[in-house]
GROMACS .gro file of N, CA and C in nm:
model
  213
    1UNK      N    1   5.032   2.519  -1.693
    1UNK     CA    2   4.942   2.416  -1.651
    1UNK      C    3   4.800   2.460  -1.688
    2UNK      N    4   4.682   2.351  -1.725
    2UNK     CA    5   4.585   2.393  -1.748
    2UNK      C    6   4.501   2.289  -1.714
    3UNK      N    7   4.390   2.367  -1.688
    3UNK     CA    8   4.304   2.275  -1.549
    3UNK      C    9   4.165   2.278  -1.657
    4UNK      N   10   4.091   2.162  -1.675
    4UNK     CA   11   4.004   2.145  -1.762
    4UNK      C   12   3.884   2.080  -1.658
    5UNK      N   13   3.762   2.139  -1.613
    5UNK     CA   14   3.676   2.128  -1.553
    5UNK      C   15   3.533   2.107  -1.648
    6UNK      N   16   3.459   1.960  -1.606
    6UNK     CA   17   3.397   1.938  -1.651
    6UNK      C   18   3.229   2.007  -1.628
    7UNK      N   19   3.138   2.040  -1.663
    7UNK     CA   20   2.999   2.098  -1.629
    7UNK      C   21   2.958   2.014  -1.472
    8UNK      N   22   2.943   2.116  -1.345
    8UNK     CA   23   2.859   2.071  -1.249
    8UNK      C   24   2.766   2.079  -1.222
    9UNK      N   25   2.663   1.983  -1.200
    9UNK     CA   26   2.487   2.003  -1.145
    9UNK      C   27   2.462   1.923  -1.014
   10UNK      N   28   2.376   1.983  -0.985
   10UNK     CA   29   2.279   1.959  -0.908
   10UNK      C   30   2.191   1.836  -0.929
   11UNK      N   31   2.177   1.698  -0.923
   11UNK     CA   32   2.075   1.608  -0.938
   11UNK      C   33   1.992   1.589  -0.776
   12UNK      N   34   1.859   1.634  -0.805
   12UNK     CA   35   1.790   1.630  -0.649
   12UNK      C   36   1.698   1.485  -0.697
   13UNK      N   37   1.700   1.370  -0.640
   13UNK     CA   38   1.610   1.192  -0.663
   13UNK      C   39   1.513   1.261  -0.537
   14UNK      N   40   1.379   1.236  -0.563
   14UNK     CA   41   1.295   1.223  -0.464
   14UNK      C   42   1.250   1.077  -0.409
   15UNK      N   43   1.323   1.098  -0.266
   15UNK     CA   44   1.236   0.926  -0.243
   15UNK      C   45   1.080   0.934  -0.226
   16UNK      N   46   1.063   0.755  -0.261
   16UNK     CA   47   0.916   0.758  -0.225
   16UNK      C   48   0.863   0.731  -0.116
   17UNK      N   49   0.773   0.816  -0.070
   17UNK     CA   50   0.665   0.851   0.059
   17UNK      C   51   0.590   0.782   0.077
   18UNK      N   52   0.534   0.702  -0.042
   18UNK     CA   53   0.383   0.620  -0.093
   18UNK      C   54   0.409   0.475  -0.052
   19UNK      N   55   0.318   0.394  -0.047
   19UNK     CA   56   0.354   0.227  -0.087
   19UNK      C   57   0.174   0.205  -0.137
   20UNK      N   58   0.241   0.080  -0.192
   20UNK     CA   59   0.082   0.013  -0.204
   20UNK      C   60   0.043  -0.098  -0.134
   21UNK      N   61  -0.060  -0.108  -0.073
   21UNK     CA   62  -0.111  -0.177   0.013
   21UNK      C   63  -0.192  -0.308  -0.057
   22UNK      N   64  -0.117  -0.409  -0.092
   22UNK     CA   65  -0.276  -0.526  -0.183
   22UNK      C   66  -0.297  -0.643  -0.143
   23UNK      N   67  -0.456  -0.646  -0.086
   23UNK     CA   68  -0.440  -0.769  -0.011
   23UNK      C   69  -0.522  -0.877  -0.178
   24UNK      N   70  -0.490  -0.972  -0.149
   24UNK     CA   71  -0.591  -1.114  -0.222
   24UNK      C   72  -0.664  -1.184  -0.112
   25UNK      N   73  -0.764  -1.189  -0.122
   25UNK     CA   74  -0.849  -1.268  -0.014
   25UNK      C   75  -0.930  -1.380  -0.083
   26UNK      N   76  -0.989  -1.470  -0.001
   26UNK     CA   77  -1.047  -1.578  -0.045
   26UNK      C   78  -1.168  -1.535   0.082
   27UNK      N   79  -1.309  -1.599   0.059
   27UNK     CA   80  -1.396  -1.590  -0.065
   27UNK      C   81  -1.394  -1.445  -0.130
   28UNK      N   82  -1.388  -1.415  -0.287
   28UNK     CA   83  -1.394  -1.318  -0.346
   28UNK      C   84  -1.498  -1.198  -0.302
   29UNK      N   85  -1.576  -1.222  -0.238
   29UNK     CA   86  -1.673  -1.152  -0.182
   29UNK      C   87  -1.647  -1.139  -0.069
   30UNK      N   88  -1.552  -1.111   0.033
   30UNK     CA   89  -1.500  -1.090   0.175
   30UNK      C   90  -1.565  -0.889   0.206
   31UNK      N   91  -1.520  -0.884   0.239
   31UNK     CA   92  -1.504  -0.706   0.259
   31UNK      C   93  -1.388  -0.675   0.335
   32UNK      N   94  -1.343  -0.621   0.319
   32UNK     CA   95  -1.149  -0.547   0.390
   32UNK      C   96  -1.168  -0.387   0.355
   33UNK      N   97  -1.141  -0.373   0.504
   33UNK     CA   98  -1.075  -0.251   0.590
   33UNK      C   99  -0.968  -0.213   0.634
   34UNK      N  100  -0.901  -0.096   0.622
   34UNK     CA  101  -0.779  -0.022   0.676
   34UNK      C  102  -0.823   0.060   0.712
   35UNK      N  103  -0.737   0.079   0.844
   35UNK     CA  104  -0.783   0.181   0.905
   35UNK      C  105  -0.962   0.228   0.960
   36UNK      N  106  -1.041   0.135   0.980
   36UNK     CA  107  -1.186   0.166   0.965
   36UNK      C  108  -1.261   0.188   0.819
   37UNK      N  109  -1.185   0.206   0.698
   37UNK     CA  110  -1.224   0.267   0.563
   37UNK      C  111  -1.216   0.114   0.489
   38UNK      N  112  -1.356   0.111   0.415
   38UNK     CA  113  -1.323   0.004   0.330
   38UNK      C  114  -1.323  -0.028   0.179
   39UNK      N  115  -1.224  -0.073   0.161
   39UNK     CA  116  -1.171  -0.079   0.047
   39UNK      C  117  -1.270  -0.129  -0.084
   40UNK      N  118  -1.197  -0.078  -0.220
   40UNK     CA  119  -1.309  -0.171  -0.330
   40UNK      C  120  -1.252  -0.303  -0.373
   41UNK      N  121  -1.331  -0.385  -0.333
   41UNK     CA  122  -1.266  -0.535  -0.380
   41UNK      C  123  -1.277  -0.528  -0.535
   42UNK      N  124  -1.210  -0.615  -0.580
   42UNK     CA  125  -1.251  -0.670  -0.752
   42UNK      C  126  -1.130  -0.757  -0.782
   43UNK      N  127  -1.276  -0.871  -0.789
   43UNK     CA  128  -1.177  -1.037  -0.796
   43UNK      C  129  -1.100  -1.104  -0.717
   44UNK      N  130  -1.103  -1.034  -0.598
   44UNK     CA  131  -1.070  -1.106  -0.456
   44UNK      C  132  -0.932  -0.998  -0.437
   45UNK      N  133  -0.939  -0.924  -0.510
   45UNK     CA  134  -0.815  -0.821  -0.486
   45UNK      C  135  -0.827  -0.694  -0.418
   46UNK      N  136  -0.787  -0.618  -0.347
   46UNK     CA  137  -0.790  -0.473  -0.315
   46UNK      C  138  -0.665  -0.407  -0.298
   47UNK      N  139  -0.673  -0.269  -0.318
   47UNK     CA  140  -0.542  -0.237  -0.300
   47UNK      C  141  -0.562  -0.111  -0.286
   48UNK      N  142  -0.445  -0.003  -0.234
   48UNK     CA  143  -0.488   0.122  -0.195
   48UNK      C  144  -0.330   0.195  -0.169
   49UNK      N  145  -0.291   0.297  -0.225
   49UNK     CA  146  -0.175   0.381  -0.223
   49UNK      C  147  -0.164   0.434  -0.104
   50UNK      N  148  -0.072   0.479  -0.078
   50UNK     CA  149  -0.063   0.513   0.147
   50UNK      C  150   0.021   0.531   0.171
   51UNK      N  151   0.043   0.667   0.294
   51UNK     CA  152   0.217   0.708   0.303
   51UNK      C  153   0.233   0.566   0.369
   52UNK      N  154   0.380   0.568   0.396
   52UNK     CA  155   0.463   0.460   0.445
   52UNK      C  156   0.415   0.544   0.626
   53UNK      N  157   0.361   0.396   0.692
   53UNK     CA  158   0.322   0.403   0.842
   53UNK      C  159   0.311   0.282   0.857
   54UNK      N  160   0.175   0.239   0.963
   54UNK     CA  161   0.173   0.115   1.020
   54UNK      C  162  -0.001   0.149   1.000
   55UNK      N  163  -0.040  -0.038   0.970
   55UNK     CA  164  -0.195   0.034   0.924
   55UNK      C  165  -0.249  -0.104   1.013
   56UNK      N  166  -0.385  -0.077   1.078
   56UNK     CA  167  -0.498  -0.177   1.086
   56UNK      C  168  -0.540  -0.272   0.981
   57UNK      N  169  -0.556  -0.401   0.969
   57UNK     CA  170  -0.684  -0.435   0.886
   57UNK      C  171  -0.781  -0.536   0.915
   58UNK      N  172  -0.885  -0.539   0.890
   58UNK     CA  173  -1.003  -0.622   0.907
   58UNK      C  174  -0.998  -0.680   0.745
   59UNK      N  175  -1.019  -0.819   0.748
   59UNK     CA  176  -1.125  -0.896   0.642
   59UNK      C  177  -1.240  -0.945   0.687
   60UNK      N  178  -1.340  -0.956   0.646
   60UNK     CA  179  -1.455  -0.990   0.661
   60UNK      C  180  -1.532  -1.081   0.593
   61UNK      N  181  -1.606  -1.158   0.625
   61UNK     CA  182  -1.729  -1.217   0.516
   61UNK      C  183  -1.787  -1.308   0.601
   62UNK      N  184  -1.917  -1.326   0.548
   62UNK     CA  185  -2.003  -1.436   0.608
   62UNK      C  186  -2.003  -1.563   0.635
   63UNK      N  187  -1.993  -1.636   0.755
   63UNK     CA  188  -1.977  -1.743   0.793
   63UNK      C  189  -1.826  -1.785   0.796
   64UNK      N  190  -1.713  -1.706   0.781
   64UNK     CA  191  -1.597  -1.709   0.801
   64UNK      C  192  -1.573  -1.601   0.932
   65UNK      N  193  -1.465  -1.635   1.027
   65UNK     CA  194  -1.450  -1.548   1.138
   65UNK      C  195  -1.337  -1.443   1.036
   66UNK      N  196  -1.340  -1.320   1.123
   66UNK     CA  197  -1.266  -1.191   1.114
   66UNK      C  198  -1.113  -1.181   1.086
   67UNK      N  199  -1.044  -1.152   1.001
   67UNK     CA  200  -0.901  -1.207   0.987
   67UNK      C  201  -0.820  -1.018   1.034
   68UNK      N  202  -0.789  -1.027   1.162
   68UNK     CA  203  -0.761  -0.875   1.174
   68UNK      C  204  -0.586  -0.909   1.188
   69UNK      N  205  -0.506  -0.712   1.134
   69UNK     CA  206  -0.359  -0.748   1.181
   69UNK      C  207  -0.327  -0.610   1.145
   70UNK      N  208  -0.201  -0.608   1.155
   70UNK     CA  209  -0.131  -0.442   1.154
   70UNK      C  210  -0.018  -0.496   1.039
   71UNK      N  211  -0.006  -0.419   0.943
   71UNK     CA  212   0.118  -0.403   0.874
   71UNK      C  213   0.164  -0.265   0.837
   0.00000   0.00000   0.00000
């Protein structure tokens, strides 16, 4: 009898830790916060890399009220 064994490894996948956070806001000129820190808008967009948790946010802008929430 003969026993024919193929090459064994090791494959280690790292999960991901990260997410990205991107808000779109209207008026393009708002200001948005996570966490107290505020973000760089451009073109009504922001966005920001971040372990996976639970975050604060504020939008802001003039003559519009405060749009706050947790995700």
């Amino acid at each position: 009898m003969t026993l024919k064994v193929g090459r064994v490894s090791q494959v280690i996948n790292e999960l991901p830790t990260n997410q990205y956070l991107i808000f779109k806001v209207e008026p393009e000129n708002a200001m948005v916060e996570v966490n107290g820190q505020s973000l760089l808008l451009e073109n009504g967009e922001a966005f920001k890399s971040l372990p996976f948790g639970r975050y604060e946010y504020r939008v802001m802008s003039k003559g519009y009220h405060d749009d706050l929430g947790v995700v």
